[in-house]
Amino acid sequence: MADFRKEIENRRTFAIISHPDAGKTTITEKFLLYGGAIQEAGMVKGKKNSRHAVSDWMEIEKQRGISVTSSVLQFQYQGKCINILDTPGHQDFSEDTYRTLMAADSAVMVIDASKGVEAQTRKLFKVCAMRGVPIFTFINKMDREARDPYELLDEIETELGIGTYAVNWPIGSGKRFKGVYDRMDDQVIAFEGADFRHEVKAQRMSIDDPVLEGLLPEEQYQTLIDDIELLSGAGDDFDLEAVRAGKLSPVFFGSALTNFGVEPFLEKFLGMSTPPTAREADIGLVDPFDPHFSAFVFKIQANMNKAHRDRIAFMRICSGKFERGKDVWHVQGNRKMQLAQPQQLMAQDRSIVDEAYAGDIIGIFDPGVFSIGDTVCDPGMKCAYSGIPTFAPEIFARVRQKDTLKRKQFVKGVEQIAQEGAIQIFHEPNTGMEEVIVGVVGVLQFEVLEYRLKNEYNVEIIREGLPYSHIRWIENTDEEYDYKELRLTSDTKVVQDFRGNFLLLFTSPWNITWAQEHNEGLELSEFSENS
Ligand code: G4P
């Protein structure tokens, strides 16, 4: 029992988020190096086009150099078992990131020191803030000319509406970057030499160490002393409770490429972040230390590896311990089942897991029974975690197969990709799937659909853009619902989703108001909960 508690207490599960190019992959690689999970730098991310991140699975990712899918990496460091959830940086895949954040206990936000808060960071941040996820900020690329650190902190505070606490403070930037002052340990971590083409060696010393004065030009030394004074006078106190409530973000400065400040960041992060905490379910809060196993599906991915041609459901364990071959209850399927081939993933390397604990992510072979948001648990427990809301798509297209003989493959492909949550599909009421209306949040999702249908299902498609930009689920419907009675503008369309729910597609918000004004009692909702 003591071991069971200790295993969970040692778990840290976090998502790493950033605007593309801020350095997320580089940092992840350093983490893996410290944990001994990879042996050599460049295994995760090497030169553009020649190598690719271990967390990039799909061909399209390699070609475009973007991360489309979220992946999960596990490694051990200083007795802690760390699960990193990678997220796609591109905003067209925010929905995937959102689902991944539901599975994380905290988030690490990587910011480019010369750019500050960027569009994608802002969007992702909102999602974290909505859930009160603790956020740790790493301001990267200090070896390049950076913006003023006070200005960067101020931007995070005003743009993202969260307090900041600089855990360390940079001494210069670009060619003049000499190291950081660690405010908590009251020590300077300085470089030995400053050749930024290679990883740098660092040494710790106290602020009044004569060696430091030798290392820093007079004016930089004085600026540091002034900064330390200013920070201790003006800044907020460090408040761990506020950090854990997602109200205060500890900020670290460093340079992932030169490996400066990343390991101290990881160490402090592990100290400040929490093990898995209780999660909301229909039976109330479920304690991670509850001996009953429970988990929810946050991601489904098919054909991750072409050689396997399989479909994996990723589950976040919320309570108890998972053992291989265990019988579980699939709440939404209303049946008992055995979780087949439980796997833990190190990108393409898979290993079968014999046991896993609250906080861990396992990949389960999915014969097509799971949907995103589903709960599995001990048969004796029967709880259901709340569903993961679906983003309202904003771009729509009508899609059909080029070759009419390929209809079967087309339907299968489109349905499977939709089940994964990569797109949303609709059809006109009482019609089949010859033509499908696809809704997406970002236009790149269409490209992924096209690419995957061709490569995985051998189907080419014709895509025709539609003018709709707003979608609403009709709430108050039942089996007898007669959508033909609705009074709508001529450019409003009635469709159904794959669960049979009725929805309306609008070309403008004005039409939504019109529909509401002309149909008494019509209840429209912007979100659909998968439950
Ligand atoms: P991402 O996953 O957030 O998209 O970013 P990634 O780590 O791929 O980094 C984007 C680019 O920024 C890479 O350069 C990477 O080497 C560089 N980079 C990351 N951290 C630092 C840093 O601390 N300092 C500096 N100067 N650069 C950094 P690239 O040219 O796009 O790729 P590559 O050819 O180096 O692989």
Tab-separated table of N, CA, C and O in Angstrom, residues 411-499:
chain	number	residue	atom	x	y	z
A	411	VAL	N	-16.287	6.272	-46.742
A	411	VAL	CA	-17.124	6.363	-45.539
A	411	VAL	C	-16.334	5.912	-44.308
A	411	VAL	O	-16.323	6.575	-43.274
A	412	LYS	N	-15.631	4.806	-44.458
A	412	LYS	CA	-14.858	4.275	-43.334
A	412	LYS	C	-13.797	5.294	-42.887
A	412	LYS	O	-13.660	5.597	-41.701
A	413	GLY	N	-13.073	5.826	-43.872
A	413	GLY	CA	-12.001	6.782	-43.570
A	413	GLY	C	-12.537	8.017	-42.883
A	413	GLY	O	-12.049	8.428	-41.824
A	414	VAL	N	-13.573	8.604	-43.468
A	414	VAL	CA	-14.111	9.842	-42.912
A	414	VAL	C	-14.661	9.598	-41.504
A	414	VAL	O	-14.438	10.385	-40.579
A	415	GLU	N	-15.347	8.469	-41.334
A	415	GLU	CA	-15.917	8.178	-40.006
A	415	GLU	C	-14.820	7.969	-38.970
A	415	GLU	O	-14.903	8.476	-37.854
A	416	GLN	N	-13.790	7.234	-39.358
A	416	GLN	CA	-12.726	6.962	-38.383
A	416	GLN	C	-11.983	8.239	-38.009
A	416	GLN	O	-11.685	8.475	-36.841
A	417	ILE	N	-11.705	9.051	-39.003
A	417	ILE	CA	-10.973	10.286	-38.718
A	417	ILE	C	-11.833	11.214	-37.849
A	417	ILE	O	-11.337	11.902	-36.964
A	418	ALA	N	-13.143	11.183	-38.080
A	418	ALA	CA	-14.043	11.984	-37.247
A	418	ALA	C	-14.106	11.442	-35.817
A	418	ALA	O	-14.131	12.209	-34.854
A	419	GLN	N	-14.095	10.107	-35.671
A	419	GLN	CA	-14.123	9.518	-34.316
A	419	GLN	C	-12.884	9.915	-33.523
A	419	GLN	O	-12.918	10.042	-32.316
A	420	GLU	N	-11.791	10.087	-34.246
A	420	GLU	CA	-10.569	10.522	-33.569
A	420	GLU	C	-10.674	11.971	-33.115
A	420	GLU	O	-9.818	12.461	-32.407
A	421	GLY	N	-11.678	12.681	-33.628
A	421	GLY	CA	-11.822	14.081	-33.257
A	421	GLY	C	-10.995	14.999	-34.136
A	421	GLY	O	-10.844	16.178	-33.848
A	422	ALA	N	-10.431	14.462	-35.228
A	422	ALA	CA	-9.581	15.285	-36.094
A	422	ALA	C	-10.412	16.224	-36.968
A	422	ALA	O	-9.933	17.257	-37.417
A	423	ILE	N	-11.667	15.847	-37.215
A	423	ILE	CA	-12.618	16.689	-37.964
A	423	ILE	C	-13.995	16.413	-37.358
A	423	ILE	O	-14.146	15.474	-36.583
A	424	GLN	N	-14.974	17.215	-37.735
A	424	GLN	CA	-16.348	16.876	-37.348
A	424	GLN	C	-17.146	16.658	-38.620
A	424	GLN	O	-16.938	17.372	-39.601
A	425	ILE	N	-18.008	15.663	-38.599
A	425	ILE	CA	-18.768	15.405	-39.823
A	425	ILE	C	-20.272	15.525	-39.594
A	425	ILE	O	-20.788	15.216	-38.519
A	426	PHE	N	-20.931	15.997	-40.649
A	426	PHE	CA	-22.374	16.199	-40.625
A	426	PHE	C	-22.953	15.727	-41.957
A	426	PHE	O	-22.213	15.591	-42.927
A	427	HIS	N	-24.230	15.499	-41.952
A	427	HIS	CA	-24.871	15.189	-43.228
A	427	HIS	C	-26.263	15.792	-43.234
A	427	HIS	O	-26.811	16.136	-42.168
A	428	GLU	N	-26.834	15.914	-44.423
A	428	GLU	CA	-28.175	16.483	-44.487
A	428	GLU	C	-29.145	15.463	-43.912
A	428	GLU	O	-28.919	14.260	-44.051
A	429	PRO	N	-30.231	15.913	-43.270
A	429	PRO	CA	-31.136	14.968	-42.610
A	429	PRO	C	-31.615	13.892	-43.583
A	429	PRO	O	-31.878	14.179	-44.748
A	430	ASN	N	-31.681	12.698	-43.049
A	430	ASN	CA	-32.215	11.551	-43.792
A	430	ASN	C	-31.492	11.260	-45.110
A	430	ASN	O	-32.081	10.763	-46.051
A	431	THR	N	-30.231	11.620	-45.182
A	431	THR	CA	-29.463	11.195	-46.356
A	431	THR	C	-28.294	10.361	-45.843
A	431	THR	O	-27.951	10.402	-44.672
A	432	GLY	N	-27.703	9.612	-46.736
A	432	GLY	CA	-26.588	8.753	-46.334
A	432	GLY	C	-25.291	9.523	-46.291
A	432	GLY	O	-25.285	10.729	-46.090
A	433	MET	N	-24.219	8.773	-46.493
A	433	MET	CA	-22.909	9.388	-46.344
A	433	MET	C	-22.193	9.598	-47.683
A	433	MET	O	-20.984	9.704	-47.725
A	434	GLU	N	-22.956	9.621	-48.792
A	434	GLU	CA	-22.267	9.820	-50.086
A	434	GLU	C	-21.524	11.131	-50.060
A	434	GLU	O	-20.414	11.255	-50.540
A	435	GLU	N	-22.215	12.113	-49.532
A	435	GLU	CA	-21.604	13.419	-49.414
A	435	GLU	C	-21.601	13.764	-47.946
A	435	GLU	O	-22.590	13.569	-47.265
A	436	VAL	N	-20.503	14.279	-47.528
A	436	VAL	CA	-20.392	14.580	-46.117
A	436	VAL	C	-20.058	16.049	-45.981
A	436	VAL	O	-19.287	16.589	-46.771
A	437	ILE	N	-20.619	16.688	-44.974
A	437	ILE	CA	-20.209	18.059	-44.679
A	437	ILE	C	-19.187	17.978	-43.555
A	437	ILE	O	-19.462	17.397	-42.506
A	438	VAL	N	-18.028	18.496	-43.817
A	438	VAL	CA	-16.955	18.432	-42.824
A	438	VAL	C	-16.785	19.816	-42.208
A	438	VAL	O	-16.744	20.816	-42.924
A	439	GLY	N	-16.712	19.847	-40.894
A	439	GLY	CA	-16.485	21.104	-40.187
A	439	GLY	C	-15.148	21.057	-39.474
A	439	GLY	O	-14.794	20.040	-38.878
A	440	VAL	N	-14.396	22.137	-39.574
A	440	VAL	CA	-13.089	22.183	-38.902
A	440	VAL	C	-12.906	23.535	-38.223
A	440	VAL	O	-13.609	24.496	-38.522
A	441	VAL	N	-11.937	23.583	-37.322
A	441	VAL	CA	-11.622	24.833	-36.646
A	441	VAL	C	-10.550	25.580	-37.439
A	441	VAL	O	-10.557	26.795	-37.549
A	442	GLY	N	-9.619	24.823	-38.016
A	442	GLY	CA	-8.536	25.441	-38.794
A	442	GLY	C	-8.394	24.729	-40.128
A	442	GLY	O	-8.553	23.514	-40.216
A	443	VAL	N	-8.076	25.492	-41.163
A	443	VAL	CA	-8.118	24.972	-42.524
A	443	VAL	C	-7.094	23.848	-42.772
A	443	VAL	O	-7.302	22.972	-43.602
A	444	LEU	N	-6.024	23.836	-41.985
A	444	LEU	CA	-5.027	22.763	-42.146
A	444	LEU	C	-5.618	21.390	-41.857
A	444	LEU	O	-5.126	20.379	-42.345
A	445	GLN	N	-6.680	21.367	-41.068
A	445	GLN	CA	-7.335	20.085	-40.781
A	445	GLN	C	-7.871	19.437	-42.056
A	445	GLN	O	-7.876	18.230	-42.180
A	446	PHE	N	-8.309	20.269	-43.004
A	446	PHE	CA	-8.761	19.733	-44.294
A	446	PHE	C	-7.608	19.034	-45.009
A	446	PHE	O	-7.768	17.999	-45.624
A	447	GLU	N	-6.450	19.684	-44.926
A	447	GLU	CA	-5.289	19.104	-45.605
A	447	GLU	C	-4.919	17.758	-45.003
A	447	GLU	O	-4.565	16.823	-45.701
A	448	VAL	N	-5.014	17.700	-43.682
A	448	VAL	CA	-4.721	16.437	-43.009
A	448	VAL	C	-5.734	15.380	-43.457
A	448	VAL	O	-5.376	14.248	-43.765
A	449	LEU	N	-6.997	15.776	-43.530
A	449	LEU	CA	-8.045	14.837	-43.961
A	449	LEU	C	-7.734	14.312	-45.364
A	449	LEU	O	-7.750	13.097	-45.602
A	450	GLU	N	-7.436	15.224	-46.264
A	450	GLU	CA	-7.166	14.841	-47.641
A	450	GLU	C	-5.960	13.893	-47.713
A	450	GLU	O	-5.999	12.856	-48.373
A	451	TYR	N	-4.932	14.283	-46.989
A	451	TYR	CA	-3.701	13.498	-46.999
A	451	TYR	C	-3.918	12.103	-46.421
A	451	TYR	O	-3.496	11.101	-46.982
A	452	ARG	N	-4.622	12.077	-45.332
A	452	ARG	CA	-4.815	10.778	-44.677
A	452	ARG	C	-5.741	9.870	-45.478
A	452	ARG	O	-5.526	8.668	-45.538
A	453	LEU	N	-6.781	10.436	-46.057
A	453	LEU	CA	-7.682	9.599	-46.865
A	453	LEU	C	-6.914	8.973	-48.021
A	453	LEU	O	-7.096	7.812	-48.353
A	454	LYS	N	-6.023	9.738	-48.584
A	454	LYS	CA	-5.264	9.242	-49.727
A	454	LYS	C	-4.256	8.179	-49.284
A	454	LYS	O	-4.147	7.112	-49.884
A	455	ASN	N	-3.550	8.487	-48.199
A	455	ASN	CA	-2.469	7.588	-47.790
A	455	ASN	C	-2.911	6.378	-46.996
A	455	ASN	O	-2.323	5.320	-47.102
A	456	GLU	N	-3.919	6.551	-46.180
A	456	GLU	CA	-4.325	5.449	-45.322
A	456	GLU	C	-5.510	4.673	-45.892
A	456	GLU	O	-5.686	3.502	-45.595
A	457	TYR	N	-6.340	5.338	-46.699
A	457	TYR	CA	-7.546	4.668	-47.199
A	457	TYR	C	-7.582	4.603	-48.722
A	457	TYR	O	-8.539	4.098	-49.299
A	458	ASN	N	-6.568	5.181	-49.342
A	458	ASN	CA	-6.461	5.137	-50.796
A	458	ASN	C	-7.661	5.773	-51.502
A	458	ASN	O	-8.156	5.269	-52.491
A	459	VAL	N	-8.138	6.874	-50.943
A	459	VAL	CA	-9.297	7.552	-51.521
A	459	VAL	C	-8.943	9.010	-51.813
A	459	VAL	O	-8.441	9.716	-50.940
A	460	GLU	N	-9.229	9.419	-53.017
A	460	GLU	CA	-9.059	10.844	-53.324
A	460	GLU	C	-10.400	11.533	-53.200
A	460	GLU	O	-11.431	10.947	-53.532
A	461	ILE	N	-10.375	12.776	-52.751
A	461	ILE	CA	-11.659	13.450	-52.515
A	461	ILE	C	-11.785	14.743	-53.302
A	461	ILE	O	-10.799	15.345	-53.714
A	462	ILE	N	-13.041	15.140	-53.464
A	462	ILE	CA	-13.330	16.455	-54.038
A	462	ILE	C	-13.892	17.283	-52.880
A	462	ILE	O	-14.778	16.827	-52.154
A	463	ARG	N	-13.324	18.458	-52.706
A	463	ARG	CA	-13.763	19.298	-51.591
A	463	ARG	C	-14.317	20.610	-52.137
A	463	ARG	O	-13.676	21.258	-52.959
A	464	GLU	N	-15.485	20.946	-51.657
A	464	GLU	CA	-16.140	22.164	-52.143
A	464	GLU	C	-16.478	23.020	-50.920
A	464	GLU	O	-17.224	22.595	-50.035
A	465	GLY	N	-15.888	24.187	-50.855
A	465	GLY	CA	-16.084	25.061	-49.690
A	465	GLY	C	-17.534	25.498	-49.546
A	465	GLY	O	-18.240	25.672	-50.542
A	466	LEU	N	-17.987	25.636	-48.315
A	466	LEU	CA	-19.359	26.089	-48.065
A	466	LEU	C	-19.303	27.429	-47.322
A	466	LEU	O	-18.340	27.695	-46.593
A	467	PRO	N	-20.320	28.252	-47.471
A	467	PRO	CA	-20.226	29.615	-46.927
A	467	PRO	C	-20.508	29.740	-45.429
A	467	PRO	O	-20.475	30.831	-44.892
A	468	TYR	N	-20.771	28.620	-44.751
A	468	TYR	CA	-21.192	28.728	-43.339
A	468	TYR	C	-20.003	29.036	-42.419
A	468	TYR	O	-18.885	28.626	-42.686
A	469	SER	N	-20.315	29.738	-41.341
A	469	SER	CA	-19.246	30.084	-40.408
A	469	SER	C	-19.657	29.864	-38.952
A	469	SER	O	-18.841	29.953	-38.048
A	470	HIS	N	-20.932	29.595	-38.732
A	470	HIS	CA	-21.411	29.410	-37.361
A	470	HIS	C	-22.264	28.152	-37.291
A	470	HIS	O	-23.055	27.890	-38.184
A	471	ILE	N	-22.110	27.433	-36.193
A	471	ILE	CA	-22.896	26.209	-36.026
A	471	ILE	C	-23.549	26.221	-34.650
A	471	ILE	O	-22.970	26.718	-33.683
A	472	ARG	N	-24.771	25.710	-34.591
A	472	ARG	CA	-25.440	25.616	-33.282
A	472	ARG	C	-26.156	24.265	-33.202
A	472	ARG	O	-26.797	23.846	-34.151
A	473	TRP	N	-26.004	23.616	-32.063
A	473	TRP	CA	-26.761	22.394	-31.829
A	473	TRP	C	-28.171	22.777	-31.370
A	473	TRP	O	-28.325	23.718	-30.593
A	474	ILE	N	-29.167	22.081	-31.897
A	474	ILE	CA	-30.530	22.330	-31.418
A	474	ILE	C	-30.715	21.465	-30.179
A	474	ILE	O	-30.594	20.243	-30.238
A	475	GLU	N	-30.967	22.129	-29.073
A	475	GLU	CA	-31.001	21.412	-27.795
A	475	GLU	C	-32.279	20.616	-27.594
A	475	GLU	O	-32.271	19.466	-27.190
A	476	ASN	N	-33.404	21.297	-27.865
A	476	ASN	CA	-34.676	20.671	-27.489
A	476	ASN	C	-35.265	19.834	-28.626
A	476	ASN	O	-36.217	20.219	-29.266
A	477	THR	N	-34.604	18.710	-28.898
A	477	THR	CA	-35.149	17.818	-29.927
A	477	THR	C	-35.414	16.448	-29.314
A	477	THR	O	-34.858	16.107	-28.284
A	478	ASP	N	-36.245	15.664	-29.959
A	478	ASP	CA	-36.418	14.267	-29.568
A	478	ASP	C	-36.548	13.441	-30.835
A	478	ASP	O	-36.347	13.957	-31.943
A	479	GLU	N	-36.885	12.172	-30.703
A	479	GLU	CA	-36.946	11.293	-31.873
A	479	GLU	C	-37.933	11.790	-32.924
A	479	GLU	O	-37.731	11.624	-34.109
A	480	GLU	N	-39.018	12.399	-32.443
A	480	GLU	CA	-40.070	12.836	-33.386
A	480	GLU	C	-39.798	14.194	-33.992
A	480	GLU	O	-40.647	14.729	-34.691
A	481	TYR	N	-38.656	14.748	-33.666
A	481	TYR	CA	-38.401	16.138	-34.032
A	481	TYR	C	-38.606	16.381	-35.522
A	481	TYR	O	-38.063	15.668	-36.367
A	482	ASP	N	-39.402	17.419	-35.833
A	482	ASP	CA	-39.662	17.717	-37.235
A	482	ASP	C	-38.945	19.010	-37.624
A	482	ASP	O	-39.451	20.111	-37.426
A	483	TYR	N	-37.766	18.857	-38.155
A	483	TYR	CA	-36.964	20.034	-38.488
A	483	TYR	C	-37.597	20.856	-39.611
A	483	TYR	O	-37.303	22.029	-39.777
A	484	LYS	N	-38.505	20.235	-40.377
A	484	LYS	CA	-39.104	20.954	-41.504
A	484	LYS	C	-40.006	22.099	-41.043
A	484	LYS	O	-40.308	23.015	-41.786
A	485	GLU	N	-40.437	22.023	-39.781
A	485	GLU	CA	-41.296	23.082	-39.229
A	485	GLU	C	-40.527	24.375	-38.941
A	485	GLU	O	-41.121	25.420	-38.740
A	486	LEU	N	-39.216	24.265	-38.899
A	486	LEU	CA	-38.405	25.439	-38.545
A	486	LEU	C	-38.515	26.524	-39.599
A	486	LEU	O	-38.522	26.231	-40.798
A	487	ARG	N	-38.580	27.772	-39.139
A	487	ARG	CA	-38.548	28.899	-40.089
A	487	ARG	C	-37.129	29.443	-40.091
A	487	ARG	O	-36.622	29.908	-39.073
A	488	LEU	N	-36.500	29.374	-41.250
A	488	LEU	CA	-35.092	29.776	-41.320
A	488	LEU	C	-34.845	30.630	-42.550
A	488	LEU	O	-35.594	30.528	-43.525
A	489	THR	N	-33.781	31.422	-42.523
A	489	THR	CA	-33.430	32.181	-43.730
A	489	THR	C	-32.946	31.182	-44.780
A	489	THR	O	-32.491	30.088	-44.445
A	490	SER	N	-33.011	31.583	-46.046
A	490	SER	CA	-32.704	30.628	-47.119
A	490	SER	C	-31.249	30.155	-47.071
A	490	SER	O	-30.923	29.089	-47.582
A	491	ASP	N	-30.382	30.951	-46.455
A	491	ASP	CA	-28.982	30.525	-46.403
A	491	ASP	C	-28.635	29.823	-45.087
A	491	ASP	O	-27.476	29.771	-44.689
A	492	THR	N	-29.626	29.314	-44.383
A	492	THR	CA	-29.351	28.522	-43.178
A	492	THR	C	-29.625	27.057	-43.514
A	492	THR	O	-30.581	26.753	-44.217
A	493	LYS	N	-28.753	26.195	-43.000
A	493	LYS	CA	-28.885	24.788	-43.386
A	493	LYS	C	-29.090	23.910	-42.152
A	493	LYS	O	-28.421	24.094	-41.135
A	494	VAL	N	-29.996	22.917	-42.288
A	494	VAL	CA	-30.189	21.955	-41.205
A	494	VAL	C	-29.330	20.730	-41.513
A	494	VAL	O	-29.346	20.215	-42.624
A	495	VAL	N	-28.571	20.278	-40.533
A	495	VAL	CA	-27.778	19.054	-40.716
A	495	VAL	C	-27.889	18.182	-39.464
A	495	VAL	O	-28.446	18.609	-38.446
A	496	GLN	N	-27.354	16.970	-39.561
A	496	GLN	CA	-27.300	16.091	-38.387
A	496	GLN	C	-25.862	15.657	-38.160
A	496	GLN	O	-25.097	15.534	-39.121
A	497	ASP	N	-25.503	15.427	-36.905
A	497	ASP	CA	-24.173	14.878	-36.652
A	497	ASP	C	-24.274	13.353	-36.610
A	497	ASP	O	-25.362	12.792	-36.793
A	498	PHE	N	-23.149	12.686	-36.370
A	498	PHE	CA	-23.198	11.226	-36.490
A	498	PHE	C	-23.957	10.555	-35.352
A	498	PHE	O	-24.266	9.382	-35.400
A	499	ARG	N	-24.291	11.336	-34.332
A	499	ARG	CA	-25.129	10.776	-33.268
A	499	ARG	C	-26.607	10.986	-33.569
A	499	ARG	O	-27.461	10.605	-32.799
